[in-house]
Short mmCIF file of C-alpha atoms and ligand atoms in Angstrom, two decimals:
data_model
loop_
_atom_site.label_atom_id
_atom_site.label_comp_id
_atom_site.label_asym_id
_atom_site.label_seq_id
_atom_site.Cartn_x
_atom_site.Cartn_y
_atom_site.Cartn_z
CA UNK A 86 -12.86 -12.82 2.63
CA UNK A 87 -9.44 -13.88 1.39
CA UNK A 88 -6.27 -11.85 1.39
CA UNK A 89 -5.04 -11.29 -2.18
CA UNK A 90 -1.92 -13.16 -3.25
CA UNK A 91 1.36 -11.22 -3.21
CA UNK A 92 2.31 -9.18 -6.23
CA UNK A 93 4.36 -11.11 -8.75
CA UNK A 94 6.00 -8.03 -10.22
CA UNK A 95 9.59 -9.01 -9.37
CA UNK A 96 9.01 -12.67 -10.21
CA UNK A 97 7.61 -11.69 -13.60
CA UNK A 98 10.51 -9.35 -14.15
CA UNK A 99 12.98 -12.18 -13.53
CA UNK A 100 10.97 -14.56 -15.71
CA UNK A 101 10.92 -11.92 -18.44
CA UNK A 102 14.57 -11.05 -18.06
CA UNK A 103 15.87 -14.63 -18.23
CA UNK A 104 14.88 -15.35 -21.88
CA UNK A 105 16.09 -11.86 -22.91
CA UNK A 106 19.46 -12.66 -21.41
CA UNK A 107 19.65 -16.05 -23.12
CA UNK A 108 18.62 -14.44 -26.41
CA UNK A 109 21.34 -11.86 -26.01
CA UNK A 110 24.02 -14.38 -25.25
CA UNK A 111 23.15 -16.49 -28.22
CA UNK A 112 22.91 -13.35 -30.32
CA UNK A 113 19.73 -14.88 -31.66
CA UNK A 114 16.84 -12.79 -32.89
CA UNK A 115 13.87 -14.78 -31.79
CA UNK A 116 11.06 -12.22 -31.80
CA UNK A 117 8.70 -14.63 -30.06
CA UNK A 118 10.91 -14.65 -26.97
CA UNK A 119 10.77 -10.86 -26.83
CA UNK A 120 7.00 -10.86 -27.16
CA UNK A 121 6.64 -13.45 -24.36
CA UNK A 122 9.07 -11.48 -22.20
CA UNK A 123 7.19 -8.23 -22.73
CA UNK A 124 3.85 -9.93 -21.97
CA UNK A 125 5.25 -11.38 -18.74
CA UNK A 126 6.70 -8.03 -17.76
CA UNK A 127 3.36 -6.31 -18.30
CA UNK A 128 1.51 -9.08 -16.44
CA UNK A 129 3.75 -8.29 -13.45
CA UNK A 130 2.31 -4.77 -13.39
CA UNK A 131 -1.08 -6.05 -12.15
CA UNK A 132 -1.95 -6.99 -8.58
CA UNK A 133 -3.37 -5.58 -5.34
CA UNK A 134 -0.52 -3.12 -4.81
CA UNK A 135 0.22 -1.81 -8.29
CA UNK A 136 -0.08 1.82 -9.39
CA UNK A 137 -0.33 0.47 -12.96
CA UNK A 138 -3.47 -1.56 -12.20
CA UNK A 139 -5.63 1.34 -11.00
CA UNK A 140 -8.85 0.93 -9.02
CA UNK A 141 -9.34 4.60 -8.14
CA UNK A 142 -9.71 7.90 -9.97
CA UNK A 143 -6.40 9.32 -8.73
CA UNK A 144 -4.52 6.13 -9.63
CA UNK A 145 -6.04 6.17 -13.14
CA UNK A 146 -4.68 9.68 -13.77
CA UNK A 147 -1.27 8.72 -12.33
CA UNK A 148 -1.09 5.58 -14.50
CA UNK A 149 -1.96 7.70 -17.58
CA UNK A 150 0.86 10.07 -16.67
CA UNK A 151 3.27 7.14 -16.26
CA UNK A 152 2.51 5.82 -19.75
CA UNK A 153 2.82 9.27 -21.36
CA UNK A 154 6.15 9.73 -19.56
CA UNK A 155 7.29 6.35 -20.89
CA UNK A 156 6.35 7.48 -24.42
CA UNK A 157 8.23 10.77 -23.89
CA UNK A 158 11.32 8.93 -22.66
CA UNK A 159 11.18 6.61 -25.68
CA UNK A 160 10.94 9.59 -28.06
CA UNK A 161 13.99 11.28 -26.46
CA UNK A 162 15.98 8.03 -26.53
CA UNK A 163 15.13 7.37 -30.18
CA UNK A 164 15.98 10.96 -31.18
CA UNK A 165 19.35 10.92 -29.39
CA UNK A 166 20.35 7.50 -30.76
CA UNK A 167 19.28 8.39 -34.31
CA UNK A 168 21.14 11.71 -34.19
CA UNK A 169 24.24 9.99 -32.75
CA UNK A 170 24.28 7.45 -35.58
CA UNK A 171 23.81 10.23 -38.14
CA UNK A 172 26.56 12.32 -36.47
CA UNK A 173 29.03 9.41 -36.66
CA UNK A 174 28.26 9.19 -40.36
CA UNK A 175 28.91 12.96 -40.84
CA UNK A 176 32.16 12.94 -38.81
CA UNK A 177 33.76 10.91 -41.57
CA UNK A 178 34.14 14.19 -43.43
CA UNK A 179 37.47 15.80 -42.29
CA UNK A 180 37.32 18.91 -40.02
CA UNK A 181 33.50 18.78 -39.81
CA UNK A 182 31.73 19.75 -36.58
CA UNK A 183 28.24 19.51 -38.06
CA UNK A 184 27.60 16.11 -36.47
CA UNK A 185 28.61 17.23 -32.98
CA UNK A 186 26.52 20.43 -33.22
CA UNK A 187 23.50 18.50 -34.46
CA UNK A 188 23.77 16.01 -31.60
CA UNK A 189 24.31 18.62 -28.87
CA UNK A 190 21.66 21.10 -30.03
CA UNK A 191 19.11 18.66 -31.45
CA UNK A 192 19.42 15.65 -29.13
CA UNK A 193 20.60 17.56 -26.06
CA UNK A 194 18.45 20.69 -26.13
CA UNK A 195 15.63 20.85 -28.66
CA UNK A 196 14.04 17.39 -28.43
CA UNK A 197 14.17 17.07 -24.59
CA UNK A 198 12.89 20.65 -24.14
CA UNK A 199 9.91 20.07 -26.41
CA UNK A 200 9.06 16.63 -24.96
CA UNK A 201 9.53 17.66 -21.30
CA UNK A 202 7.53 20.87 -21.79
CA UNK A 203 4.68 18.78 -23.24
CA UNK A 204 4.83 16.37 -20.29
CA UNK A 205 4.94 19.25 -17.79
CA UNK A 206 1.82 20.79 -19.32
CA UNK A 207 0.05 17.41 -19.29
CA UNK A 208 1.07 16.76 -15.66
CA UNK A 209 -0.07 20.22 -14.47
CA UNK A 210 -3.42 19.74 -16.23
CA UNK A 211 -3.98 16.61 -14.11
CA UNK A 212 -3.55 18.46 -10.81
CA UNK A 213 -7.12 19.79 -10.37
CA UNK A 214 -8.52 16.27 -10.80
CA UNK A 215 -6.01 14.80 -8.31
CA UNK A 216 -6.47 17.54 -5.69
CA UNK A 217 -10.28 17.86 -5.77
CA UNK A 218 -11.43 17.61 -2.14
CA UNK A 219 -14.19 15.23 -1.11
CA UNK A 220 -17.64 16.90 -1.20
CA UNK A 221 -19.36 18.20 1.92
CA UNK A 222 -20.78 15.42 4.12
CA UNK A 223 -18.58 12.68 2.60
CA UNK A 224 -17.12 9.82 4.60
CA UNK A 225 -14.12 10.93 6.71
CA UNK A 226 -11.46 8.57 7.99
CA UNK A 227 -8.55 9.54 10.24
CA UNK A 228 -5.47 7.35 9.88
CA UNK A 229 -2.54 7.68 12.23
CA UNK A 230 0.85 6.16 11.46
CA UNK A 231 2.10 4.39 14.59
CA UNK A 232 5.32 2.43 15.19
CA UNK A 233 4.62 0.18 13.19
CA UNK A 234 0.95 -0.11 12.45
CA UNK A 235 -2.01 2.01 11.35
CA UNK A 236 -4.68 3.40 13.67
CA UNK A 237 -7.88 3.79 11.63
CA UNK A 238 -10.79 5.87 12.93
CA UNK A 239 -14.06 6.45 11.10
CA UNK A 240 -15.29 9.95 11.92
CA UNK A 241 -18.70 11.56 12.11
CA UNK A 242 -19.62 13.67 9.06
CA UNK A 243 -18.44 16.81 10.90
CA UNK A 244 -15.05 15.13 11.29
CA UNK A 245 -14.81 15.77 15.05
CA UNK A 246 -15.91 12.52 16.70
CA UNK A 247 -14.88 8.91 16.26
CA UNK A 248 -17.60 6.40 15.44
CA UNK A 249 -15.39 3.30 15.04
CA UNK A 250 -11.74 2.57 15.64
CA UNK A 251 -9.84 -0.37 14.14
CA UNK A 252 -6.32 -1.10 12.95
CA UNK A 253 -4.44 -2.01 9.78
CA UNK A 254 -7.54 -2.30 7.64
CA UNK A 255 -9.69 0.23 5.82
CA UNK A 256 -12.99 -0.53 4.15
CA UNK A 257 -14.48 1.88 1.65
CA UNK A 258 -17.69 2.17 -0.39
CA UNK A 259 -17.14 1.98 -4.16
CA UNK A 260 -17.74 5.13 -6.22
CA UNK A 261 -17.62 7.57 -3.28
CA UNK A 262 -14.95 10.20 -2.74
CA UNK A 263 -13.60 9.74 0.80
CA UNK A 264 -11.58 12.22 2.84
CA UNK A 265 -8.57 10.94 4.81
CA UNK A 266 -7.09 12.91 7.71
CA UNK A 267 -3.50 11.73 8.05
CA UNK A 268 -1.36 12.25 11.12
CA UNK A 269 1.37 10.70 13.26
CA UNK A 270 2.20 11.01 16.97
CA UNK A 271 6.00 10.65 16.69
CA UNK A 272 7.85 9.93 13.42
CA UNK A 273 7.12 10.63 9.76
CA UNK A 274 5.34 7.90 7.78
CA UNK A 275 3.87 8.03 4.30
CA UNK A 276 0.39 6.73 3.51
CA UNK A 277 0.12 5.04 0.13
CA UNK A 278 -2.53 2.86 -1.50
CA UNK A 279 -1.00 2.52 -5.00
CA UNK A 280 -4.15 1.04 -6.56
CA UNK A 281 -6.29 3.98 -5.41
CA UNK A 282 -4.14 7.09 -5.69
CA UNK A 283 -1.04 9.05 -4.77
CA UNK A 284 0.82 9.03 -1.49
CA UNK A 285 1.13 11.68 1.18
CA UNK A 286 3.34 12.05 4.26
CA UNK A 287 2.02 11.72 7.81
CA UNK A 288 3.86 14.39 9.77
CA UNK A 289 3.76 14.80 13.60
CA UNK A 290 1.92 17.99 14.54
CA UNK A 291 0.14 18.29 11.17
CA UNK A 292 -3.05 16.94 9.70
CA UNK A 293 -2.67 16.25 5.98
CA UNK A 294 -5.74 15.59 3.89
CA UNK A 295 -6.11 13.25 0.96
CA UNK A 296 -9.23 12.44 -1.08
CA UNK A 297 -9.50 9.01 -2.72
CA UNK A 298 -12.28 7.62 -4.88
CA UNK A 299 -12.34 3.85 -5.51
CA UNK A 300 -13.82 2.91 -8.88
CA UNK A 301 -14.13 -0.85 -8.47
CA UNK A 302 -14.59 -3.33 -5.63
CA UNK A 303 -11.77 -5.60 -4.50
CA UNK A 304 -9.04 -6.10 -1.92
CA UNK A 305 -5.99 -3.88 -2.26
CA UNK A 306 -2.84 -3.34 -0.27
CA UNK A 307 -1.37 -0.17 1.18
CA UNK A 308 2.11 0.46 2.53
CA UNK A 309 4.26 2.95 4.38
CA UNK A 310 6.35 4.76 1.78
CA UNK A 311 8.74 6.64 4.07
CA UNK A 312 11.48 5.04 6.17
CA UNK A 313 10.20 5.36 9.75
CA UNK A 314 12.35 3.00 11.80
CA UNK A 315 13.44 -0.60 12.21
CA UNK A 316 10.15 -2.17 11.17
CA UNK A 317 9.25 0.29 8.41
CA UNK A 318 8.96 -2.58 5.93
CA UNK A 319 6.61 -4.42 8.32
CA UNK A 320 3.72 -1.95 8.33
CA UNK A 321 1.26 -2.50 5.55
CA UNK A 322 -2.52 -2.71 5.52
CA UNK A 323 -5.43 -3.98 3.49
CA UNK A 324 -8.06 -1.84 1.80
CA UNK A 325 -11.35 -3.54 1.03
CA UNK A 326 -13.63 -1.70 -1.41
CA UNK A 327 -17.24 -2.87 -1.03
CA UNK A 328 -20.60 -2.17 -2.62
CA UNK A 329 -22.34 0.61 -0.68
CA UNK A 330 -24.88 -1.67 1.07
CA UNK A 331 -22.13 -4.14 2.10
CA UNK A 332 -20.03 -1.25 3.41
CA UNK A 333 -22.93 0.10 5.48
CA UNK A 334 -23.52 -3.38 6.98
CA UNK A 335 -19.82 -3.77 7.78
CA UNK A 336 -19.62 -0.36 9.46
CA UNK A 337 -22.75 -1.08 11.51
CA UNK A 338 -21.18 -4.35 12.68
CA UNK A 339 -17.91 -2.62 13.58
CA UNK A 340 -19.84 -0.17 15.79
CA UNK A 341 -21.18 -3.02 17.90
CA UNK A 342 -19.30 -4.15 21.02
CA UNK A 343 -17.47 -7.49 21.00
CA UNK A 344 -19.64 -10.56 21.38
CA UNK A 345 -19.05 -12.40 24.69
CA UNK A 346 -17.08 -15.65 24.23
CA UNK A 347 -19.28 -18.75 24.12
CA UNK A 348 -16.88 -21.68 24.40
CA UNK A 349 -14.81 -22.53 27.53
CA UNK A 350 -11.37 -22.03 25.95
CA UNK A 351 -12.30 -18.57 24.63
CA UNK A 352 -13.88 -17.68 28.01
CA UNK A 353 -10.61 -18.63 29.69
CA UNK A 354 -8.80 -16.50 27.08
CA UNK A 355 -10.88 -13.46 27.98
CA UNK A 356 -10.12 -13.92 31.69
CA UNK A 357 -6.40 -14.21 30.90
CA UNK A 358 -6.56 -11.13 28.64
CA UNK A 359 -7.94 -9.04 31.50
CA UNK A 360 -5.81 -10.65 34.24
CA UNK A 361 -2.50 -10.15 32.40
CA UNK A 362 -3.04 -6.42 31.91
CA UNK A 363 -3.60 -6.54 28.12
CA UNK A 364 -6.43 -4.05 28.63
CA UNK A 365 -3.94 -1.37 29.71
CA UNK A 366 -2.90 -1.02 26.06
CA UNK A 367 -5.80 -2.47 24.06
CA UNK A 368 -9.50 -1.74 23.93
CA UNK A 369 -12.10 -4.44 23.46
CA UNK A 370 -15.44 -2.64 23.53
CA UNK A 371 -17.95 -4.46 25.73
CA UNK A 372 -15.23 -5.50 28.23
CA UNK A 373 -13.27 -3.53 30.88
CA UNK A 374 -10.26 -3.42 28.47
CA UNK A 375 -10.01 0.23 27.40
CA UNK A 376 -6.31 0.94 26.71
CA UNK A 377 -5.48 3.32 23.88
CA UNK A 378 -1.75 2.66 23.36
CA UNK A 379 -2.10 -0.32 21.01
CA UNK A 380 -4.62 -1.36 18.37
CA UNK A 381 -8.33 -1.62 19.21
CA UNK A 382 -9.09 -5.36 19.19
CA UNK A 383 -12.90 -5.27 19.37
CA UNK A 384 -13.33 -7.09 16.03
CA UNK A 385 -9.72 -8.16 15.45
CA UNK A 386 -10.76 -11.67 14.34
CA UNK A 387 -12.60 -10.23 11.32
CA UNK A 388 -9.53 -8.52 9.85
CA UNK A 389 -7.55 -9.84 6.90
CA UNK A 390 -4.17 -9.86 8.64
CA UNK A 391 -2.35 -9.56 11.96
CA UNK A 392 0.61 -7.40 12.88
CA UNK A 393 -0.10 -4.83 10.12
CA UNK A 394 -0.28 -7.06 7.07
CA UNK A 395 2.52 -9.46 8.01
CA UNK A 396 0.72 -12.51 9.46
CA UNK A 397 -2.45 -14.36 8.46
CA UNK A 398 -5.40 -14.01 10.84
CA UNK A 399 -5.67 -17.40 12.56
CA UNK A 400 -5.08 -18.80 16.08
CA UNK A 401 -1.53 -19.98 15.23
CA UNK A 402 -0.56 -16.49 14.10
CA UNK A 403 -2.09 -14.91 17.24
CA UNK A 404 -0.11 -17.37 19.38
CA UNK A 405 3.12 -16.61 17.54
CA UNK A 406 2.54 -12.88 17.79
CA UNK A 407 1.73 -12.85 21.52
CA UNK A 408 4.67 -15.09 22.45
CA UNK A 409 7.32 -13.67 20.07
CA UNK A 410 6.43 -10.08 19.21
CA UNK A 411 10.06 -8.94 18.96
CA UNK A 412 10.97 -11.80 16.59
CA UNK A 413 8.02 -11.05 14.31
CA UNK A 414 8.42 -7.26 14.35
CA UNK A 415 11.78 -5.94 15.66
CA UNK A 416 11.56 -3.06 18.19
CA UNK A 417 7.77 -3.28 18.41
CA UNK A 418 6.41 -1.58 21.55
CA UNK A 419 4.33 -4.58 22.64
CA UNK A 420 6.25 -6.88 25.02
CA UNK A 421 6.31 -10.61 24.29
CA UNK A 422 4.23 -12.81 26.59
CA UNK A 423 6.28 -15.95 25.95
CA UNK A 424 6.47 -16.56 29.72
CA UNK A 425 2.84 -17.70 29.78
CA UNK A 426 2.25 -21.47 29.67
CA UNK A 427 1.42 -22.72 26.19
CA UNK A 428 -2.18 -23.70 27.12
CA UNK A 429 -2.81 -20.13 28.33
CA UNK A 430 -1.32 -18.70 25.13
CA UNK A 431 -3.63 -20.96 23.13
CA UNK A 432 -6.68 -19.80 25.13
CA UNK A 433 -5.73 -16.15 24.47
CA UNK A 434 -5.24 -16.88 20.77
CA UNK A 435 -8.61 -18.62 20.46
CA UNK A 436 -10.39 -15.77 22.32
CA UNK A 437 -8.88 -13.09 20.04
CA UNK A 438 -9.45 -15.10 16.87
CA UNK A 439 -13.17 -15.36 17.72
CA UNK A 440 -13.58 -11.59 18.10
CA UNK A 441 -15.16 -11.23 14.69
CU1 CUA B 635 5.91 3.91 8.68
CU2 CUA B 635 7.69 3.58 7.18
#
């Protein structure tokens, strides 16, 4: 499975803005340029991390609200500008305050009050749909915001026991409402998958709940939406929405322990992993490594990214991460193992990459 390309929202914005700017400077009125610009701007709203390209029920409602708010803002803007132009026309009459009164009362009070009241009513009517909890017996996933990565645990239907733990990747069945239990051991993070729904804070000492319902399959991207420290911008994750049968097969595979390495280099990597104390922080089920400080690495080679969405998942990236953790993610808790000889680093990287 491939990671989706990055969102081109900003690129499209620049591409759209450039012809507008040229048009303005030339004072030309080339409508085609505006149409192309608008099309590019709208194209930039799609992608794996866009709230305007919804793939979940909550995100669909939020996108609807965004467009109605845009319409409301356009109505207020048009009303104020029209009244201002009309008022300037009236002010030509000496000693007349009619224009000013019309602008202040009409454009400043009446139109915004009516439009905003309508939007408030529409927004409140969406709340029941957005806040509906997942039904009894639905899939439950606990996600903990760590510094700076995501601990993901699939829970039993009662929600008390962990069936599978992984990191920085969540897979979901399409068309099912899923309950997330969101928490953090130390600082506040915010859990947000824009394509699927709204965001919610992860607060130490609390367990917040969020229900999401994906409506189409695909690979989406989530992010931390609350400043949580030096590497706040370096903690994202992938969300893979699968058909129900594919999801069940994936979860069954994740429950299995790691397969023993078959080739000599990977076997050497496993020995080095255990000899260098990596197992004090990381778990690899099926080996003596059972640390709980860092991410569970049992099937790390099968994930779409390394380092919480910042590196591709290949041996080169593993090598770079192990040897230069602080350069890749400032203030990360994992120490760099750059003191190991390069052939040992390569063996470790190959071992981890093969943990699929
Ligand atoms: Cu976690 Cu920002």
